[in-house]
CSV table of C-alpha atoms and ligand atoms in Angstrom, one decimal:
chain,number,residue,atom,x,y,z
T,321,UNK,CA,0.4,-73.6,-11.8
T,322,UNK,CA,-3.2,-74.0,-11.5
T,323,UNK,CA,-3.6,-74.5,-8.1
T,324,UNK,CA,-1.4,-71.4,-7.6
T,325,UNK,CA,-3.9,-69.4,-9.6
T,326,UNK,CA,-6.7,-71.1,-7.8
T,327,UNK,CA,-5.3,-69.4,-4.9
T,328,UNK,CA,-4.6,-66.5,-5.9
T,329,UNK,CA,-8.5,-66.1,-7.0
T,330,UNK,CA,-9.4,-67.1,-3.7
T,331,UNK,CA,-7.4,-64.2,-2.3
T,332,UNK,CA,-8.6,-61.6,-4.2
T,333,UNK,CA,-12.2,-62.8,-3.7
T,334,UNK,CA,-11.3,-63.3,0.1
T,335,UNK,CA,-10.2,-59.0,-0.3
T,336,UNK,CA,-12.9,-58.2,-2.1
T,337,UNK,CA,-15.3,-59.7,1.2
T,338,UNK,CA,-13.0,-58.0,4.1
T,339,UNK,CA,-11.5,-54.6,2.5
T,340,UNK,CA,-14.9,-53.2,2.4
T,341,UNK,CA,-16.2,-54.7,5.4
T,342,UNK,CA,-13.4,-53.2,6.9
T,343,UNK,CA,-13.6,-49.7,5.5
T,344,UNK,CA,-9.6,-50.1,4.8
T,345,UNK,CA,-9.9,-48.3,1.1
T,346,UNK,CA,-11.5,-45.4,2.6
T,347,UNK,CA,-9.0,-45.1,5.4
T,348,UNK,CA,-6.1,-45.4,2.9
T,349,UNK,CA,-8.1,-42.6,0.6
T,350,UNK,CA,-7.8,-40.3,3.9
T,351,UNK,CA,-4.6,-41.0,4.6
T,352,UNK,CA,-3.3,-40.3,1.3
T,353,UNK,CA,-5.2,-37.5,0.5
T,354,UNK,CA,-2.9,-34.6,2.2
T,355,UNK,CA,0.5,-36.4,0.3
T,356,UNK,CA,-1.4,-36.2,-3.1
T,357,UNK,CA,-2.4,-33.0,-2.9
T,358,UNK,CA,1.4,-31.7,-1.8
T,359,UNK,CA,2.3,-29.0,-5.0
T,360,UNK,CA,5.5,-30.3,-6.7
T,361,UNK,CA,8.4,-28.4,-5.5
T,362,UNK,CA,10.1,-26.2,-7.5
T,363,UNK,CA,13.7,-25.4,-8.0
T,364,UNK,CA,14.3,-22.1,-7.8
T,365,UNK,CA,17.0,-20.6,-10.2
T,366,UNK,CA,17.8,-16.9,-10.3
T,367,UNK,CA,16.8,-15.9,-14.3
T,368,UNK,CA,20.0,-15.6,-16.6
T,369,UNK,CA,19.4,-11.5,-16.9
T,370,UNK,CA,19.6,-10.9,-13.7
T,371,UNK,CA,23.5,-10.6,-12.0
T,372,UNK,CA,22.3,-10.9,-8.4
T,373,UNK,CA,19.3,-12.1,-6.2
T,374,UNK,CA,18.8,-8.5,-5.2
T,375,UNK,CA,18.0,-7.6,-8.9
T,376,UNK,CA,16.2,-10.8,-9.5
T,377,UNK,CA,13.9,-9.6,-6.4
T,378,UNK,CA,14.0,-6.2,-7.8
T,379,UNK,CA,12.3,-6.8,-10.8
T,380,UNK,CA,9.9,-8.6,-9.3
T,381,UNK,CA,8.5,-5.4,-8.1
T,382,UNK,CA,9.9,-2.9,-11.2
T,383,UNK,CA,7.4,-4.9,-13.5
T,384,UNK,CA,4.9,-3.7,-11.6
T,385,UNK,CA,2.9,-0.3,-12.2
T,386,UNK,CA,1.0,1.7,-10.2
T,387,UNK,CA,-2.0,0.6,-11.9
T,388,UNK,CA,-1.4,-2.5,-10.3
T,389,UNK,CA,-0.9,-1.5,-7.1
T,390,UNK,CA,-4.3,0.1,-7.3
T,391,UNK,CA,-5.8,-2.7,-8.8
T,392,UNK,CA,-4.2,-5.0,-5.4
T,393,UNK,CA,-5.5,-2.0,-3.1
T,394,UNK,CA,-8.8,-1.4,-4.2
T,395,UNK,CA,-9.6,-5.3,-4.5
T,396,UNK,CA,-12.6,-6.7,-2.7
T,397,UNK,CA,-9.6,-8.9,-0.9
T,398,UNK,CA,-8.1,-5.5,0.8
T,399,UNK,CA,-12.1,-5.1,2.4
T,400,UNK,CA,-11.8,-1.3,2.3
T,401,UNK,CA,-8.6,-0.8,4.1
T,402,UNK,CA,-10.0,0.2,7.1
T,403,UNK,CA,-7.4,1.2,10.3
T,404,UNK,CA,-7.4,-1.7,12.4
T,405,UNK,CA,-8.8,-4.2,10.3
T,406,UNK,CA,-7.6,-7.4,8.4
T,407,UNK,CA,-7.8,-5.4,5.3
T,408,UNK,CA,-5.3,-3.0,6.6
T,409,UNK,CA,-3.4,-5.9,7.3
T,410,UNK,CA,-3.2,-7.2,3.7
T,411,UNK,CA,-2.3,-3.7,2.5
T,412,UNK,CA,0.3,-3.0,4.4
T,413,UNK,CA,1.8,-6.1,3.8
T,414,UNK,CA,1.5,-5.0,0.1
T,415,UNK,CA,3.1,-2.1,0.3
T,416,UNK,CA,6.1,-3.3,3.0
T,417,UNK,CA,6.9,-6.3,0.1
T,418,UNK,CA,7.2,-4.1,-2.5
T,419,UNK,CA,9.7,-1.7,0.0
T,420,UNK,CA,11.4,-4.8,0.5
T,421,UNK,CA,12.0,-6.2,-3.1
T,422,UNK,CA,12.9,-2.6,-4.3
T,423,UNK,CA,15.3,-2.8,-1.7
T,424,UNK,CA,14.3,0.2,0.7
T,425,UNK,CA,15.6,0.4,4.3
T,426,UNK,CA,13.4,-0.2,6.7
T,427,UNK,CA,12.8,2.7,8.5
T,428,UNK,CA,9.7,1.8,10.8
T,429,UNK,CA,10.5,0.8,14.6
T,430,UNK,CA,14.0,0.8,15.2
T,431,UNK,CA,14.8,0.8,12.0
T,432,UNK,CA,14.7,-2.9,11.8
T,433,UNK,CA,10.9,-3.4,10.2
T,434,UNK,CA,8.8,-1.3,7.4
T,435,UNK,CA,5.9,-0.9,9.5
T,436,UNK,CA,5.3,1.4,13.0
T,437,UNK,CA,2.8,0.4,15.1
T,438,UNK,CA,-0.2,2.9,16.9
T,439,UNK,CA,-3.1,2.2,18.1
T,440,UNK,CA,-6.2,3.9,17.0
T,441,UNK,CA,-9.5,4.7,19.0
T,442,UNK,CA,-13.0,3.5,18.7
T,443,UNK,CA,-14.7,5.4,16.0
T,444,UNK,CA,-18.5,5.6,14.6
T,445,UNK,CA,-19.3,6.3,11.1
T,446,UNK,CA,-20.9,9.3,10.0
T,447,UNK,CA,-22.6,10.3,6.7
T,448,UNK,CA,-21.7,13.7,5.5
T,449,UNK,CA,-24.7,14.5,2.6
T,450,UNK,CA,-23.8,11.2,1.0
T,451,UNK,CA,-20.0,10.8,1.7
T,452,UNK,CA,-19.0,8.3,4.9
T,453,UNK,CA,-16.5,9.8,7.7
T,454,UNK,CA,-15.8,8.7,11.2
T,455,UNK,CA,-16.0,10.5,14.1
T,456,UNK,CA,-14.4,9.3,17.4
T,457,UNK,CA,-16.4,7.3,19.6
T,458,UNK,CA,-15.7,6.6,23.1
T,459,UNK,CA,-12.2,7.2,24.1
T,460,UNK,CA,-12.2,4.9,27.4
T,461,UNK,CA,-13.0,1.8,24.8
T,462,UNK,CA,-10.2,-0.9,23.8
T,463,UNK,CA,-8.5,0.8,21.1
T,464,UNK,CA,-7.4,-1.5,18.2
T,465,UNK,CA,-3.8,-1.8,16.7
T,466,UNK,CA,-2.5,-0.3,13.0
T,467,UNK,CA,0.2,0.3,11.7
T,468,UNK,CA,2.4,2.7,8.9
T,469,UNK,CA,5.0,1.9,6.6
T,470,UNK,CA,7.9,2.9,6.0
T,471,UNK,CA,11.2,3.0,3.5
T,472,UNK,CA,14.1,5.2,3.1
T,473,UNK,CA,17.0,5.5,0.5
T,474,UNK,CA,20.0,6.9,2.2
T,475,UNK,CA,21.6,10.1,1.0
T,476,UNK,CA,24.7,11.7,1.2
T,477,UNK,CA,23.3,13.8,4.2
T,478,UNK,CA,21.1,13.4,7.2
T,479,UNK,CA,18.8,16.2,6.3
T,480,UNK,CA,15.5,14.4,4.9
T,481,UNK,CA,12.6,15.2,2.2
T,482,UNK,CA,9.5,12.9,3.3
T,483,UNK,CA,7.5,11.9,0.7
T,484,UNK,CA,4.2,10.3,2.0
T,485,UNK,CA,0.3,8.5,1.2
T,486,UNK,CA,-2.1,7.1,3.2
T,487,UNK,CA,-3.5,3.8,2.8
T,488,UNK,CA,-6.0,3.3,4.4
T,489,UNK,CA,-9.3,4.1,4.0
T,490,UNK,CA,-13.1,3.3,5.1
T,491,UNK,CA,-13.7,-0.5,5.0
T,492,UNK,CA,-17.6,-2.2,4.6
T,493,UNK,CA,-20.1,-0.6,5.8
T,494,UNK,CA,-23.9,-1.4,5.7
T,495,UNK,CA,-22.9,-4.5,3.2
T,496,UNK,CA,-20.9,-1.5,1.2
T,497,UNK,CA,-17.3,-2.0,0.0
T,498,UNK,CA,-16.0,1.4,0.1
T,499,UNK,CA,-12.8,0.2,-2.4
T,500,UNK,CA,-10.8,4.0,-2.2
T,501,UNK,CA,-9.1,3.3,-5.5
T,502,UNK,CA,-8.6,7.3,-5.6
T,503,UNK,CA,-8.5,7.7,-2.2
T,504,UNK,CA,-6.1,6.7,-2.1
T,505,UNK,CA,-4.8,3.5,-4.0
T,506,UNK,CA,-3.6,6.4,-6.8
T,507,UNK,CA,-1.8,7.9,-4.3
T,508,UNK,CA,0.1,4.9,-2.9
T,509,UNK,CA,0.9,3.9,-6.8
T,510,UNK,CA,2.0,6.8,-7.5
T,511,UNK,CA,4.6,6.9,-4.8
T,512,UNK,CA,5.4,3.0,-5.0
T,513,UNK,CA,5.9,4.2,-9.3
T,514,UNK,CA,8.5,7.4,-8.1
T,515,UNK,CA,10.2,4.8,-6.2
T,516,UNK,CA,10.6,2.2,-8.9
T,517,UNK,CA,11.8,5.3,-11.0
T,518,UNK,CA,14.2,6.1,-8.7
T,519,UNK,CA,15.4,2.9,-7.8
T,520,UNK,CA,16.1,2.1,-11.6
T,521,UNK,CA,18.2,5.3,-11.9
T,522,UNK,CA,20.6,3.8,-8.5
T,523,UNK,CA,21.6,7.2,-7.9
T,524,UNK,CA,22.7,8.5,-4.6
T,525,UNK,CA,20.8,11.5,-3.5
T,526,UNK,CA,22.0,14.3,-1.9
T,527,UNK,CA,19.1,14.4,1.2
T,528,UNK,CA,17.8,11.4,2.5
T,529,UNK,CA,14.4,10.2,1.3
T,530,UNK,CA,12.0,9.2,3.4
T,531,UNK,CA,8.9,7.0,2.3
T,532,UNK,CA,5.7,7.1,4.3
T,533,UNK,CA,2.6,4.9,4.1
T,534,UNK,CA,0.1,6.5,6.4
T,535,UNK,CA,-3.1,4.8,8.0
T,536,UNK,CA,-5.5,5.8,10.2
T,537,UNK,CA,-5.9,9.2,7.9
T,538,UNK,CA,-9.4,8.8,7.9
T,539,UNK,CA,-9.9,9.0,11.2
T,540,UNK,CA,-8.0,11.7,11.4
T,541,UNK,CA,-4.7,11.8,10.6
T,542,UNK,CA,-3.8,9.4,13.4
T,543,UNK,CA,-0.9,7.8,11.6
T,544,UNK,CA,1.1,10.7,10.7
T,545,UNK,CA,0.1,11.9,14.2
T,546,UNK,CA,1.4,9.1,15.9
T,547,UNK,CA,4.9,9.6,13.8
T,548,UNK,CA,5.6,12.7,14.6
T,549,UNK,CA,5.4,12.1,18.3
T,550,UNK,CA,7.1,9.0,17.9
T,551,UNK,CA,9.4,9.5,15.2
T,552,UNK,CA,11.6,6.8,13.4
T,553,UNK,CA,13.4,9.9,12.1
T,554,UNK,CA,14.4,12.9,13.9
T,555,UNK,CA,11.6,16.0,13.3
T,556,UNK,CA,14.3,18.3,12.9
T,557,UNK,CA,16.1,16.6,10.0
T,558,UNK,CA,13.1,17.2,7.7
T,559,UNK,CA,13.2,19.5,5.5
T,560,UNK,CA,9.8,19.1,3.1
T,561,UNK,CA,6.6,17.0,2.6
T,562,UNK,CA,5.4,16.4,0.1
T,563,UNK,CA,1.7,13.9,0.5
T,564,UNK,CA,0.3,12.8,-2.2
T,565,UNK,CA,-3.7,12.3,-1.9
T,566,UNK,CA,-6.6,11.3,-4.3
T,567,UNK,CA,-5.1,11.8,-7.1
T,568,UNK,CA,-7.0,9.2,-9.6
T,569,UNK,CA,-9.6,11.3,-11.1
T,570,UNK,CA,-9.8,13.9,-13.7
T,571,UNK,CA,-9.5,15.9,-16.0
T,572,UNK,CA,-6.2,14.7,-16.9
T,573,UNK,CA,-3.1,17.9,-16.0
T,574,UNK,CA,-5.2,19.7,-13.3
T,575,UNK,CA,-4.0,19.1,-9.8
T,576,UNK,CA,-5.2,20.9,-6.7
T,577,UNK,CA,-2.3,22.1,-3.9
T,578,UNK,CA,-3.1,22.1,0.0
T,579,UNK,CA,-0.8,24.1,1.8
T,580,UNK,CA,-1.3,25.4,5.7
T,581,UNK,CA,2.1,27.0,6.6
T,582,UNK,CA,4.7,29.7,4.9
T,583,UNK,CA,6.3,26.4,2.8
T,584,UNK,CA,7.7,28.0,-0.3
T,585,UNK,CA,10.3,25.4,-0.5
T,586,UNK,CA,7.5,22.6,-1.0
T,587,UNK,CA,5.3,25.0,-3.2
T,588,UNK,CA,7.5,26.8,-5.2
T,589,UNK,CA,9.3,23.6,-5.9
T,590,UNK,CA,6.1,21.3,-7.1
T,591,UNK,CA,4.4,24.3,-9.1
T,592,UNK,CA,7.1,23.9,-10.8
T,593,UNK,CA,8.1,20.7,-11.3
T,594,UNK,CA,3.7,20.5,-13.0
T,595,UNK,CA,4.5,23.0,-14.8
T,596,UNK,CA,7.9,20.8,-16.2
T,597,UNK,CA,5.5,18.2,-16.4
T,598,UNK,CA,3.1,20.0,-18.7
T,599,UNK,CA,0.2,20.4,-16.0
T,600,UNK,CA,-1.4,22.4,-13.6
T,601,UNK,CA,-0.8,22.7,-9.9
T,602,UNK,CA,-2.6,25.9,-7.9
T,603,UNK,CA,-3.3,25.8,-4.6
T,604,UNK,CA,-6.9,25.8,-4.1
T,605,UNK,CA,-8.9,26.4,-0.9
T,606,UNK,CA,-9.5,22.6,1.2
T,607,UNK,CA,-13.0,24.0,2.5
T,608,UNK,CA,-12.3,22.8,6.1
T,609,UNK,CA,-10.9,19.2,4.3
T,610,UNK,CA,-7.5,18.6,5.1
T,611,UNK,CA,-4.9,15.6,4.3
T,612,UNK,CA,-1.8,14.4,6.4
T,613,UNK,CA,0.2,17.3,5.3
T,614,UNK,CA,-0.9,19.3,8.3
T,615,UNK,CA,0.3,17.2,11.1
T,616,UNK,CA,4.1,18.3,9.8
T,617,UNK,CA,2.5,22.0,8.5
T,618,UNK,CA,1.6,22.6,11.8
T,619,UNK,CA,5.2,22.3,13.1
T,620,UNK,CA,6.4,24.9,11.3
T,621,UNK,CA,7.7,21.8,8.7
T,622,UNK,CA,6.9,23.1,4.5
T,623,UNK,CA,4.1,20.7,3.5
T,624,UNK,CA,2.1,20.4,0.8
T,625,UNK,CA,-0.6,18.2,-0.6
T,626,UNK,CA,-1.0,17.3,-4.1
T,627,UNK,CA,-4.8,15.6,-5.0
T,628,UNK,CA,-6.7,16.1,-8.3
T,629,UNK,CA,-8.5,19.1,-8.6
T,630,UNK,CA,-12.1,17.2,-8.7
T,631,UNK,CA,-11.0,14.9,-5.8
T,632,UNK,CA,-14.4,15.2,-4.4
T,633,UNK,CA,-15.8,12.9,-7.3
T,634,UNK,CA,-17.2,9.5,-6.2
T,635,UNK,CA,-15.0,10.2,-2.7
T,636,UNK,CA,-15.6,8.5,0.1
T,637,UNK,CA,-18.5,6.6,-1.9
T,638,UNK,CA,-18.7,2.7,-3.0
T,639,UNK,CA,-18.3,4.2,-6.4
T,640,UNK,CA,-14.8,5.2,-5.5
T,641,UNK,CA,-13.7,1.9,-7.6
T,642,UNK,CA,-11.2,1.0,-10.3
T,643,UNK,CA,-13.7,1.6,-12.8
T,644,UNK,CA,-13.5,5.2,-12.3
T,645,UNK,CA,-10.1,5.3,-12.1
T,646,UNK,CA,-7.5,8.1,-14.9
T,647,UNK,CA,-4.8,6.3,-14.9
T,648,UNK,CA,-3.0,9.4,-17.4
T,649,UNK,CA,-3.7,11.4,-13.9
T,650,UNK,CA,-2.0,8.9,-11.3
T,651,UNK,CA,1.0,8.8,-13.9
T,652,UNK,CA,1.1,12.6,-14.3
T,653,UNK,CA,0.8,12.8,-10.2
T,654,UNK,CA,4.0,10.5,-10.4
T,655,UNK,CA,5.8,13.1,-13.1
T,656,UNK,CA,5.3,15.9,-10.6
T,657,UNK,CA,6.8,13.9,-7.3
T,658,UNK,CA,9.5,12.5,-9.1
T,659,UNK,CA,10.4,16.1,-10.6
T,660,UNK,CA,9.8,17.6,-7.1
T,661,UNK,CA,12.1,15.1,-5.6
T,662,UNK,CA,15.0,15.3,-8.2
T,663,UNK,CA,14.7,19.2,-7.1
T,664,UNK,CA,14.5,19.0,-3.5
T,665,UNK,CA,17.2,16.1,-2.9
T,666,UNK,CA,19.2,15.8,-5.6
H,1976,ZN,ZN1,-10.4,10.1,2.4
């Protein structure tokens, strides 16, 4: 027995001498490292309440608000949501998840994917008194790629109402995040709420609805632009847009309408679904500002945007934060479109 132990000694002391001479602990620390640090998987079980996958994926997304959407948008992560940026990226990868867990069709190219591609030019910013724009830059320049997004819930016929936001908006500039939590974070909620509402409900409409998540609006418009002359959809089969822009500020109840075309159907119909809602909606002169309602109001298609009366507050700014944000308005902006919509489609 003793000798045995006296050897056994001698082999420890004998590792002692060559393991660190060797490096060997290190090396097995290295090698290990990657396998200690795999997560654990999990086993994923669909939750008791909920019958299918589908509605266990739906919820995901119907426990979310609009005020979380705009919290996701207007992050530091989303860098400003500028067209052709990684930003943009991120966001649209929001907003085509949530499409997907609620359960949408895609209706982007082919109608196989949420998003449609286009490819926007080189632009330079501008300041306008103390709001940033963009102005196009040099056309012959490599233009970059971005991309819309786009759902749809079938109706019972073809003819469509297109209910749209943009996403995008002006990115870092100067070491400025330029967040656009009202323009237009609220107006993407706001939409992405109407859809949960109607999604809940499971009702067929009559029309088709159409979803769109615009980019490139800030550089004018170029993502509704590049729908309508390469549409997923066919022109003719819409009937009303109604866009939904900047609609996070206050006072709470008073909305702003801009309209460029005879479109009674889209006015009448949203003056009156605020009205329903308890609030305010009168067109008001856009001082040469416009939104993507009048790529569609200039084909003779009834289009209306709907943005908060004082939409000009903090806009376009780095103040244009969450902070700043009425959430009572982006909820009462939701009201209206979902009242609009139950008029127009169902
Ligand atoms: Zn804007």
């Amino acid at each position: 027995m003793k000798s045995r132990r006296v050897f056994l000694k001698m082999l420890f002391g004998l590792g002692a001498v060559i393991l660190p001479w060797t490096g060997l602990p290190g090396k097995i620390r290295l090698a290990t490292a990657p396998m200690m640090k795999q997560p654990k998987t999990k086993l994923f079980l669909v939750p008791a309440e909920a019958q299918t996958l589908e509605e266990y994926f739906q919820s995901e997304s119907l426990n979310r608000t609009a005020w979380d959407d705009i919290q996701t948008l207007a992050s530091p992560d989303m860098e400003g949501r500028r067209a052709g940026t990684r930003g943009e990226g991120l966001a649209s990868q929001y907003i085509s998840r949530e499409l997907s867990l609620l359960g949408l069709e895609p209706m982007g190219e082919m109608g196989k994917s949420y998003t449609q591609a286009f490819t926007i030019p080189e632009v330079r910013e501008v300041f306008s008194g103390s709001r940033l724009t963009f102005s196009v830059g040099d056309p012959n320049r490599l233009r970059a790629p971005s991309l819309n997004v786009l759902g749809g819930i079938s109706g019972e016929s073809e003819e469509t109402i297109l209910i749209s936001a943009h996403y995008d908006h002006l990115g870092i500039f100067q070491g400025h995040l330029y967040p656009g939590a009202s323009d237009n974070a609220s107006g993407v909620g706001s939409v992405l709420d109407v859809i949960r509402r109607l999604v809940e409900e499971k009702s067929t409409p009559e029309k088709s609805l159409l979803f769109a998540f615009w980019s490139g609006e800030e550089m004018g418009f170029l993502g509704s632009r590049a729908f309508v002359s390469n549409p997923t959809v066919p022109l003719e089969n819409i009937k009303a847009v109604i866009n939904v822009d900047t609609v996070g500020t206050g006072p709470v109840g008073d909305f702003g309408l801009w309209a460029d075309s005879n479109n009674d159907l889209a006015m009448t119909t949203i003056q009156e679904a605020a009205s329903e809602a308890g609030t305010h909606a009168a067109l008001v002169n856009s001082n040469g500002h416009s939104s993507d309602h009048i790529t569609f109001a200039r084909l003779g298609i009834p289009a209306v945007t709907i943005l908060a009366r004082e939409w000009l507050k903090n806009n376009h700014s780095p103040q244009d934060t969450i902070r700043n944000i009425v959430v009572e308005q982006v909820q009462l902006a939701s009201e209206i479109v979902y009242r609009a919509i139950k008029k127009l489609a169902f």
